[in-house]
Amino acid sequence: MSKLNTTSNTRERVLKFALNKIKLETIGKTTLIVGSSKIIKVENSRETLNKLFKTFQRVNKWSSWSQPLHLNTTYSTNDTEFKVGLEFEQELNLGFPLGKNISKEKISELEINDNRVLIAWHKDESGVKSCHVWQYEILNDTEVEIINTEVFHGIPILFIKPFVSKRWNTLFEQSVNGLIEETEKKE
C-alpha cells in the first residue's frame, strides 16, 4: 500500500472538519485548539484500525484508559450501539479554573471506510461552540495515525485559555497514549 497522507495533511483536514462543524471561519483570541496525534508502527494497519475503533466504542470504559481526563463516562440511554445519535455523559477532570465537569454529548459524525475512522461530537453551550474529533487513519501497511483534537470558540475561552491550554493538550496526549495501550492489551 502506498502512503495515503502526510501527517500534516491529515491533521489539517481534521482541524478544518472541526472548524466547519462549528461554522468557524477565523481563528482568533476567543478560539482554543487542543489536541494530540501520534503515528504508531504496527504489523497490520487494517487490524489495528479495527482494534482502535472497537476499544473506542466502549464509552463506559474510557475512564480506564483516558486518565486523568475522564473520571467516568456513561451511556445516557439503554442504547449502546455506537452510531450517530448515541448520547453519553463524560465526567471530566478539567483542572483550574473549571475543575470537575459533567458534559453531555451526542455523536454527530461517524465515518468509517477502508482507511479511516472519524468520530465527532459538537455543540453550542453556555456561549462556547465546540467540536471534538477522534480519527484513526491508515498511512501505509505498517503505520496508523491517531488524532484527538477539539476546537472551542467563544468569549469565555478568552478568559480561561491561559489557564487551560497547556494542561488540556497534555490530557489529550495522555488519552491518545492510553487508547494505544488499551488497544495493545491482549483480548
JSON list of C-alpha atoms in Angstrom, two decimals:
[
{"chain": "A", "resi": 1, "resn": "MET", "atom": "CA", "xyz": [0.00, 0.00, 0.00]},
{"chain": "A", "resi": 2, "resn": "SER", "atom": "CA", "xyz": [1.40, 3.39, -0.86]},
{"chain": "A", "resi": 3, "resn": "LYS", "atom": "CA", "xyz": [1.41, 6.32, 1.51]},
{"chain": "A", "resi": 4, "resn": "LEU", "atom": "CA", "xyz": [-2.06, 7.84, 1.60]},
{"chain": "A", "resi": 5, "resn": "ASN", "atom": "CA", "xyz": [-1.42, 11.08, 3.51]},
{"chain": "A", "resi": 6, "resn": "THR", "atom": "CA", "xyz": [1.24, 13.01, 5.25]},
{"chain": "A", "resi": 7, "resn": "THR", "atom": "CA", "xyz": [0.57, 13.59, 8.90]},
{"chain": "A", "resi": 8, "resn": "SER", "atom": "CA", "xyz": [0.33, 17.39, 8.49]},
{"chain": "A", "resi": 9, "resn": "ASN", "atom": "CA", "xyz": [-2.32, 16.99, 5.76]},
{"chain": "A", "resi": 10, "resn": "THR", "atom": "CA", "xyz": [-4.26, 14.60, 7.97]},
{"chain": "A", "resi": 11, "resn": "ARG", "atom": "CA", "xyz": [-4.20, 16.93, 10.98]},
{"chain": "A", "resi": 12, "resn": "GLU", "atom": "CA", "xyz": [-5.11, 19.92, 8.83]},
{"chain": "A", "resi": 13, "resn": "ARG", "atom": "CA", "xyz": [-8.08, 18.03, 7.36]},
{"chain": "A", "resi": 14, "resn": "VAL", "atom": "CA", "xyz": [-9.33, 17.08, 10.86]},
{"chain": "A", "resi": 15, "resn": "LEU", "atom": "CA", "xyz": [-8.96, 20.67, 12.08]},
{"chain": "A", "resi": 16, "resn": "LYS", "atom": "CA", "xyz": [-10.86, 22.01, 9.05]},
{"chain": "A", "resi": 17, "resn": "PHE", "atom": "CA", "xyz": [-13.58, 19.42, 9.69]},
{"chain": "A", "resi": 18, "resn": "ALA", "atom": "CA", "xyz": [-13.94, 20.60, 13.32]},
{"chain": "A", "resi": 19, "resn": "LEU", "atom": "CA", "xyz": [-13.93, 24.29, 12.37]},
{"chain": "A", "resi": 20, "resn": "ASN", "atom": "CA", "xyz": [-16.58, 23.64, 9.73]},
{"chain": "A", "resi": 21, "resn": "LYS", "atom": "CA", "xyz": [-18.80, 21.79, 12.22]},
{"chain": "A", "resi": 22, "resn": "ILE", "atom": "CA", "xyz": [-18.98, 24.84, 14.48]},
{"chain": "A", "resi": 23, "resn": "LYS", "atom": "CA", "xyz": [-19.16, 27.20, 11.48]},
{"chain": "A", "resi": 24, "resn": "LEU", "atom": "CA", "xyz": [-15.94, 28.98, 12.39]},
{"chain": "A", "resi": 25, "resn": "GLU", "atom": "CA", "xyz": [-14.06, 30.71, 9.58]},
{"chain": "A", "resi": 26, "resn": "THR", "atom": "CA", "xyz": [-11.49, 32.68, 11.59]},
{"chain": "A", "resi": 27, "resn": "ILE", "atom": "CA", "xyz": [-9.32, 31.51, 14.48]},
{"chain": "A", "resi": 28, "resn": "GLY", "atom": "CA", "xyz": [-8.73, 34.28, 16.99]},
{"chain": "A", "resi": 29, "resn": "LYS", "atom": "CA", "xyz": [-8.27, 35.11, 20.66]},
{"chain": "A", "resi": 30, "resn": "THR", "atom": "CA", "xyz": [-11.60, 33.52, 21.54]},
{"chain": "A", "resi": 31, "resn": "THR", "atom": "CA", "xyz": [-10.58, 30.20, 19.95]},
{"chain": "A", "resi": 32, "resn": "LEU", "atom": "CA", "xyz": [-8.70, 27.36, 21.62]},
{"chain": "A", "resi": 33, "resn": "ILE", "atom": "CA", "xyz": [-7.48, 24.32, 19.72]},
{"chain": "A", "resi": 34, "resn": "VAL", "atom": "CA", "xyz": [-6.22, 21.41, 21.79]},
{"chain": "A", "resi": 35, "resn": "GLY", "atom": "CA", "xyz": [-5.12, 18.01, 20.69]},
{"chain": "A", "resi": 36, "resn": "SER", "atom": "CA", "xyz": [-2.59, 15.34, 20.16]},
{"chain": "A", "resi": 37, "resn": "SER", "atom": "CA", "xyz": [-1.64, 12.99, 17.38]},
{"chain": "A", "resi": 38, "resn": "LYS", "atom": "CA", "xyz": [0.63, 10.00, 17.19]},
{"chain": "A", "resi": 39, "resn": "ILE", "atom": "CA", "xyz": [1.78, 7.70, 14.43]},
{"chain": "A", "resi": 40, "resn": "ILE", "atom": "CA", "xyz": [2.18, 4.13, 15.59]},
{"chain": "A", "resi": 41, "resn": "LYS", "atom": "CA", "xyz": [4.13, 1.37, 13.86]},
{"chain": "A", "resi": 42, "resn": "VAL", "atom": "CA", "xyz": [2.12, -1.83, 13.62]},
{"chain": "A", "resi": 43, "resn": "GLU", "atom": "CA", "xyz": [2.28, -5.22, 11.93]},
{"chain": "A", "resi": 44, "resn": "ASN", "atom": "CA", "xyz": [-1.10, -4.88, 10.25]},
{"chain": "A", "resi": 45, "resn": "SER", "atom": "CA", "xyz": [-2.59, -1.40, 9.88]},
{"chain": "A", "resi": 46, "resn": "ARG", "atom": "CA", "xyz": [-6.09, -2.62, 8.94]},
{"chain": "A", "resi": 47, "resn": "GLU", "atom": "CA", "xyz": [-6.28, -4.88, 12.01]},
{"chain": "A", "resi": 48, "resn": "THR", "atom": "CA", "xyz": [-5.03, -2.04, 14.24]},
{"chain": "A", "resi": 49, "resn": "LEU", "atom": "CA", "xyz": [-7.61, 0.38, 12.81]},
{"chain": "A", "resi": 50, "resn": "ASN", "atom": "CA", "xyz": [-10.37, -2.11, 13.69]},
{"chain": "A", "resi": 51, "resn": "LYS", "atom": "CA", "xyz": [-8.98, -2.69, 17.20]},
{"chain": "A", "resi": 52, "resn": "LEU", "atom": "CA", "xyz": [-8.73, 1.06, 17.89]},
{"chain": "A", "resi": 53, "resn": "PHE", "atom": "CA", "xyz": [-12.35, 1.55, 16.89]},
{"chain": "A", "resi": 54, "resn": "LYS", "atom": "CA", "xyz": [-13.51, -1.49, 18.87]},
{"chain": "A", "resi": 55, "resn": "THR", "atom": "CA", "xyz": [-11.76, -0.16, 22.00]},
{"chain": "A", "resi": 56, "resn": "PHE", "atom": "CA", "xyz": [-13.12, 3.37, 21.49]},
{"chain": "A", "resi": 57, "resn": "GLN", "atom": "CA", "xyz": [-16.71, 2.15, 21.10]},
{"chain": "A", "resi": 58, "resn": "ARG", "atom": "CA", "xyz": [-16.76, 1.04, 24.74]},
{"chain": "A", "resi": 59, "resn": "VAL", "atom": "CA", "xyz": [-17.71, 4.50, 26.02]},
{"chain": "A", "resi": 60, "resn": "ASN", "atom": "CA", "xyz": [-18.23, 3.21, 29.56]},
{"chain": "A", "resi": 61, "resn": "LYS", "atom": "CA", "xyz": [-14.55, 2.07, 29.63]},
{"chain": "A", "resi": 62, "resn": "TRP", "atom": "CA", "xyz": [-13.00, 5.41, 28.67]},
{"chain": "A", "resi": 63, "resn": "SER", "atom": "CA", "xyz": [-12.06, 6.22, 32.26]},
{"chain": "A", "resi": 64, "resn": "SER", "atom": "CA", "xyz": [-9.84, 3.12, 32.31]},
{"chain": "A", "resi": 65, "resn": "TRP", "atom": "CA", "xyz": [-7.58, 4.43, 29.53]},
{"chain": "A", "resi": 66, "resn": "SER", "atom": "CA", "xyz": [-8.22, 8.18, 29.39]},
{"chain": "A", "resi": 67, "resn": "GLN", "atom": "CA", "xyz": [-6.88, 9.12, 32.81]},
{"chain": "A", "resi": 68, "resn": "PRO", "atom": "CA", "xyz": [-6.81, 11.64, 34.39]},
{"chain": "A", "resi": 69, "resn": "LEU", "atom": "CA", "xyz": [-9.17, 13.45, 31.96]},
{"chain": "A", "resi": 70, "resn": "HIS", "atom": "CA", "xyz": [-12.10, 11.03, 32.18]},
{"chain": "A", "resi": 71, "resn": "LEU", "atom": "CA", "xyz": [-13.30, 10.26, 35.68]},
{"chain": "A", "resi": 72, "resn": "ASN", "atom": "CA", "xyz": [-16.39, 8.45, 34.44]},
{"chain": "A", "resi": 73, "resn": "THR", "atom": "CA", "xyz": [-18.26, 8.03, 31.17]},
{"chain": "A", "resi": 74, "resn": "THR", "atom": "CA", "xyz": [-21.71, 6.51, 30.83]},
{"chain": "A", "resi": 75, "resn": "TYR", "atom": "CA", "xyz": [-24.27, 5.96, 28.13]},
{"chain": "A", "resi": 76, "resn": "SER", "atom": "CA", "xyz": [-27.22, 8.35, 28.54]},
{"chain": "A", "resi": 77, "resn": "THR", "atom": "CA", "xyz": [-29.75, 5.76, 27.42]},
{"chain": "A", "resi": 78, "resn": "ASN", "atom": "CA", "xyz": [-30.01, 1.99, 27.23]},
{"chain": "A", "resi": 79, "resn": "ASP", "atom": "CA", "xyz": [-28.97, 2.20, 23.58]},
{"chain": "A", "resi": 80, "resn": "THR", "atom": "CA", "xyz": [-25.25, 1.42, 23.50]},
{"chain": "A", "resi": 81, "resn": "GLU", "atom": "CA", "xyz": [-24.90, 0.83, 19.75]},
{"chain": "A", "resi": 82, "resn": "PHE", "atom": "CA", "xyz": [-22.10, 3.09, 18.57]},
{"chain": "A", "resi": 83, "resn": "LYS", "atom": "CA", "xyz": [-23.72, 5.27, 15.90]},
{"chain": "A", "resi": 84, "resn": "VAL", "atom": "CA", "xyz": [-24.66, 8.84, 15.04]},
{"chain": "A", "resi": 85, "resn": "GLY", "atom": "CA", "xyz": [-27.08, 9.97, 17.72]},
{"chain": "A", "resi": 86, "resn": "LEU", "atom": "CA", "xyz": [-25.53, 7.93, 20.55]},
{"chain": "A", "resi": 87, "resn": "GLU", "atom": "CA", "xyz": [-25.73, 10.03, 23.71]},
{"chain": "A", "resi": 88, "resn": "PHE", "atom": "CA", "xyz": [-23.26, 9.78, 26.58]},
{"chain": "A", "resi": 89, "resn": "GLU", "atom": "CA", "xyz": [-22.09, 11.74, 29.60]},
{"chain": "A", "resi": 90, "resn": "GLN", "atom": "CA", "xyz": [-18.48, 12.42, 30.49]},
{"chain": "A", "resi": 91, "resn": "GLU", "atom": "CA", "xyz": [-17.32, 13.36, 33.97]},
{"chain": "A", "resi": 92, "resn": "LEU", "atom": "CA", "xyz": [-14.20, 15.33, 33.16]},
{"chain": "A", "resi": 93, "resn": "ASN", "atom": "CA", "xyz": [-11.30, 16.50, 35.30]},
{"chain": "A", "resi": 94, "resn": "LEU", "atom": "CA", "xyz": [-10.55, 19.81, 33.55]},
{"chain": "A", "resi": 95, "resn": "GLY", "atom": "CA", "xyz": [-8.36, 21.39, 36.23]},
{"chain": "A", "resi": 96, "resn": "PHE", "atom": "CA", "xyz": [-8.30, 25.04, 37.30]},
{"chain": "A", "resi": 97, "resn": "PRO", "atom": "CA", "xyz": [-10.46, 27.07, 36.81]},
{"chain": "A", "resi": 98, "resn": "LEU", "atom": "CA", "xyz": [-13.20, 24.63, 35.71]},
{"chain": "A", "resi": 99, "resn": "GLY", "atom": "CA", "xyz": [-12.49, 21.64, 37.96]},
{"chain": "A", "resi": 100, "resn": "LYS", "atom": "CA", "xyz": [-14.72, 18.60, 37.53]},
{"chain": "A", "resi": 101, "resn": "ASN", "atom": "CA", "xyz": [-17.44, 18.94, 34.94]},
{"chain": "A", "resi": 102, "resn": "ILE", "atom": "CA", "xyz": [-20.24, 16.76, 33.57]},
{"chain": "A", "resi": 103, "resn": "SER", "atom": "CA", "xyz": [-20.52, 17.10, 29.81]},
{"chain": "A", "resi": 104, "resn": "LYS", "atom": "CA", "xyz": [-23.43, 15.62, 27.86]},
{"chain": "A", "resi": 105, "resn": "GLU", "atom": "CA", "xyz": [-22.50, 14.62, 24.33]},
{"chain": "A", "resi": 106, "resn": "LYS", "atom": "CA", "xyz": [-24.12, 13.18, 21.23]},
{"chain": "A", "resi": 107, "resn": "ILE", "atom": "CA", "xyz": [-22.19, 11.56, 18.37]},
{"chain": "A", "resi": 108, "resn": "SER", "atom": "CA", "xyz": [-22.82, 13.80, 15.36]},
{"chain": "A", "resi": 109, "resn": "GLU", "atom": "CA", "xyz": [-20.44, 12.21, 12.86]},
{"chain": "A", "resi": 110, "resn": "LEU", "atom": "CA", "xyz": [-19.25, 8.66, 12.34]},
{"chain": "A", "resi": 111, "resn": "GLU", "atom": "CA", "xyz": [-17.36, 7.97, 9.14]},
{"chain": "A", "resi": 112, "resn": "ILE", "atom": "CA", "xyz": [-15.90, 4.54, 8.58]},
{"chain": "A", "resi": 113, "resn": "ASN", "atom": "CA", "xyz": [-14.14, 3.45, 5.42]},
{"chain": "A", "resi": 114, "resn": "ASP", "atom": "CA", "xyz": [-11.27, 1.15, 4.47]},
{"chain": "A", "resi": 115, "resn": "ASN", "atom": "CA", "xyz": [-8.56, 3.56, 5.58]},
{"chain": "A", "resi": 116, "resn": "ARG", "atom": "CA", "xyz": [-10.11, 5.79, 8.20]},
{"chain": "A", "resi": 117, "resn": "VAL", "atom": "CA", "xyz": [-12.48, 6.08, 11.14]},
{"chain": "A", "resi": 118, "resn": "LEU", "atom": "CA", "xyz": [-13.66, 9.53, 12.21]},
{"chain": "A", "resi": 119, "resn": "ILE", "atom": "CA", "xyz": [-15.85, 10.12, 15.26]},
{"chain": "A", "resi": 120, "resn": "ALA", "atom": "CA", "xyz": [-17.08, 13.58, 16.27]},
{"chain": "A", "resi": 121, "resn": "TRP", "atom": "CA", "xyz": [-19.46, 15.41, 18.54]},
{"chain": "A", "resi": 122, "resn": "HIS", "atom": "CA", "xyz": [-20.14, 19.12, 18.63]},
{"chain": "A", "resi": 123, "resn": "LYS", "atom": "CA", "xyz": [-22.36, 21.58, 20.44]},
{"chain": "A", "resi": 124, "resn": "ASP", "atom": "CA", "xyz": [-23.05, 25.20, 21.25]},
{"chain": "A", "resi": 125, "resn": "GLU", "atom": "CA", "xyz": [-23.49, 25.59, 25.02]},
{"chain": "A", "resi": 126, "resn": "SER", "atom": "CA", "xyz": [-23.02, 28.38, 27.57]},
{"chain": "A", "resi": 127, "resn": "GLY", "atom": "CA", "xyz": [-21.53, 30.72, 24.98]},
{"chain": "A", "resi": 128, "resn": "VAL", "atom": "CA", "xyz": [-18.95, 28.21, 23.73]},
{"chain": "A", "resi": 129, "resn": "LYS", "atom": "CA", "xyz": [-19.10, 26.28, 20.49]},
{"chain": "A", "resi": 130, "resn": "SER", "atom": "CA", "xyz": [-17.02, 23.12, 20.50]},
{"chain": "A", "resi": 131, "resn": "CYS", "atom": "CA", "xyz": [-16.23, 20.18, 18.25]},
{"chain": "A", "resi": 132, "resn": "HIS", "atom": "CA", "xyz": [-14.30, 17.12, 19.44]},
{"chain": "A", "resi": 133, "resn": "VAL", "atom": "CA", "xyz": [-12.85, 14.77, 16.80]},
{"chain": "A", "resi": 134, "resn": "TRP", "atom": "CA", "xyz": [-11.11, 11.42, 17.11]},
{"chain": "A", "resi": 135, "resn": "GLN", "atom": "CA", "xyz": [-9.66, 9.97, 13.94]},
{"chain": "A", "resi": 136, "resn": "TYR", "atom": "CA", "xyz": [-7.65, 6.86, 13.15]},
{"chain": "A", "resi": 137, "resn": "GLU", "atom": "CA", "xyz": [-6.15, 6.72, 9.69]},
{"chain": "A", "resi": 138, "resn": "ILE", "atom": "CA", "xyz": [-4.02, 4.17, 7.89]},
{"chain": "A", "resi": 139, "resn": "LEU", "atom": "CA", "xyz": [-0.95, 5.87, 6.46]},
{"chain": "A", "resi": 140, "resn": "ASN", "atom": "CA", "xyz": [0.51, 2.70, 4.94]},
{"chain": "A", "resi": 141, "resn": "ASP", "atom": "CA", "xyz": [0.70, -1.05, 5.65]},
{"chain": "A", "resi": 142, "resn": "THR", "atom": "CA", "xyz": [2.54, -0.57, 8.94]},
{"chain": "A", "resi": 143, "resn": "GLU", "atom": "CA", "xyz": [1.55, 2.89, 10.20]},
{"chain": "A", "resi": 144, "resn": "VAL", "atom": "CA", "xyz": [-1.65, 4.28, 11.69]},
{"chain": "A", "resi": 145, "resn": "GLU", "atom": "CA", "xyz": [-2.12, 7.84, 12.84]},
{"chain": "A", "resi": 146, "resn": "ILE", "atom": "CA", "xyz": [-4.38, 8.62, 15.79]},
{"chain": "A", "resi": 147, "resn": "ILE", "atom": "CA", "xyz": [-5.68, 12.17, 16.16]},
{"chain": "A", "resi": 148, "resn": "ASN", "atom": "CA", "xyz": [-7.60, 13.55, 19.14]},
{"chain": "A", "resi": 149, "resn": "THR", "atom": "CA", "xyz": [-8.49, 17.23, 18.78]},
{"chain": "A", "resi": 150, "resn": "GLU", "atom": "CA", "xyz": [-11.07, 19.70, 19.98]},
{"chain": "A", "resi": 151, "resn": "VAL", "atom": "CA", "xyz": [-11.86, 23.25, 18.95]},
{"chain": "A", "resi": 152, "resn": "PHE", "atom": "CA", "xyz": [-13.51, 25.63, 21.42]},
{"chain": "A", "resi": 153, "resn": "HIS", "atom": "CA", "xyz": [-14.76, 29.08, 20.44]},
{"chain": "A", "resi": 154, "resn": "GLY", "atom": "CA", "xyz": [-16.50, 31.82, 22.40]},
{"chain": "A", "resi": 155, "resn": "ILE", "atom": "CA", "xyz": [-15.91, 34.75, 24.73]},
{"chain": "A", "resi": 156, "resn": "PRO", "atom": "CA", "xyz": [-15.43, 32.52, 27.83]},
{"chain": "A", "resi": 157, "resn": "ILE", "atom": "CA", "xyz": [-12.43, 30.91, 26.07]},
{"chain": "A", "resi": 158, "resn": "LEU", "atom": "CA", "xyz": [-10.65, 34.26, 26.04]},
{"chain": "A", "resi": 159, "resn": "PHE", "atom": "CA", "xyz": [-10.58, 34.21, 29.84]},
{"chain": "A", "resi": 160, "resn": "ILE", "atom": "CA", "xyz": [-9.71, 30.55, 30.51]},
{"chain": "A", "resi": 161, "resn": "LYS", "atom": "CA", "xyz": [-7.28, 29.94, 27.63]},
{"chain": "A", "resi": 162, "resn": "PRO", "atom": "CA", "xyz": [-4.12, 30.98, 29.53]},
{"chain": "A", "resi": 163, "resn": "PHE", "atom": "CA", "xyz": [-5.00, 28.61, 32.38]},
{"chain": "A", "resi": 164, "resn": "VAL", "atom": "CA", "xyz": [-6.10, 25.51, 30.44]},
{"chain": "A", "resi": 165, "resn": "SER", "atom": "CA", "xyz": [-4.29, 25.34, 27.10]},
{"chain": "A", "resi": 166, "resn": "LYS", "atom": "CA", "xyz": [-1.13, 23.51, 28.17]},
{"chain": "A", "resi": 167, "resn": "ARG", "atom": "CA", "xyz": [-2.94, 21.20, 30.60]},
{"chain": "A", "resi": 168, "resn": "TRP", "atom": "CA", "xyz": [-5.66, 20.24, 28.13]},
{"chain": "A", "resi": 169, "resn": "ASN", "atom": "CA", "xyz": [-3.10, 19.46, 25.43]},
{"chain": "A", "resi": 170, "resn": "THR", "atom": "CA", "xyz": [-1.32, 17.20, 27.92]},
{"chain": "A", "resi": 171, "resn": "LEU", "atom": "CA", "xyz": [-4.61, 15.49, 28.82]},
{"chain": "A", "resi": 172, "resn": "PHE", "atom": "CA", "xyz": [-5.37, 14.86, 25.14]},
{"chain": "A", "resi": 173, "resn": "GLU", "atom": "CA", "xyz": [-1.89, 13.39, 24.66]},
{"chain": "A", "resi": 174, "resn": "GLN", "atom": "CA", "xyz": [-2.41, 11.11, 27.67]},
{"chain": "A", "resi": 175, "resn": "SER", "atom": "CA", "xyz": [-5.74, 9.98, 26.20]},
{"chain": "A", "resi": 176, "resn": "VAL", "atom": "CA", "xyz": [-4.13, 9.09, 22.86]},
{"chain": "A", "resi": 177, "resn": "ASN", "atom": "CA", "xyz": [-1.39, 7.14, 24.63]},
{"chain": "A", "resi": 178, "resn": "GLY", "atom": "CA", "xyz": [-3.94, 5.44, 26.87]},
{"chain": "A", "resi": 179, "resn": "LEU", "atom": "CA", "xyz": [-6.07, 4.37, 23.91]},
{"chain": "A", "resi": 180, "resn": "ILE", "atom": "CA", "xyz": [-3.00, 2.89, 22.21]},
{"chain": "A", "resi": 181, "resn": "GLU", "atom": "CA", "xyz": [-2.01, 0.99, 25.37]},
{"chain": "A", "resi": 182, "resn": "GLU", "atom": "CA", "xyz": [-5.57, -0.28, 25.89]},
{"chain": "A", "resi": 183, "resn": "THR", "atom": "CA", "xyz": [-5.79, -1.42, 22.27]},
{"chain": "A", "resi": 184, "resn": "GLU", "atom": "CA", "xyz": [-2.50, -3.30, 22.54]},
{"chain": "A", "resi": 185, "resn": "LYS", "atom": "CA", "xyz": [-3.68, -5.34, 25.54]},
{"chain": "A", "resi": 186, "resn": "LYS", "atom": "CA", "xyz": [-4.38, -8.99, 24.86]},
{"chain": "A", "resi": 187, "resn": "GLU", "atom": "CA", "xyz": [-8.07, -9.69, 24.47]}
]
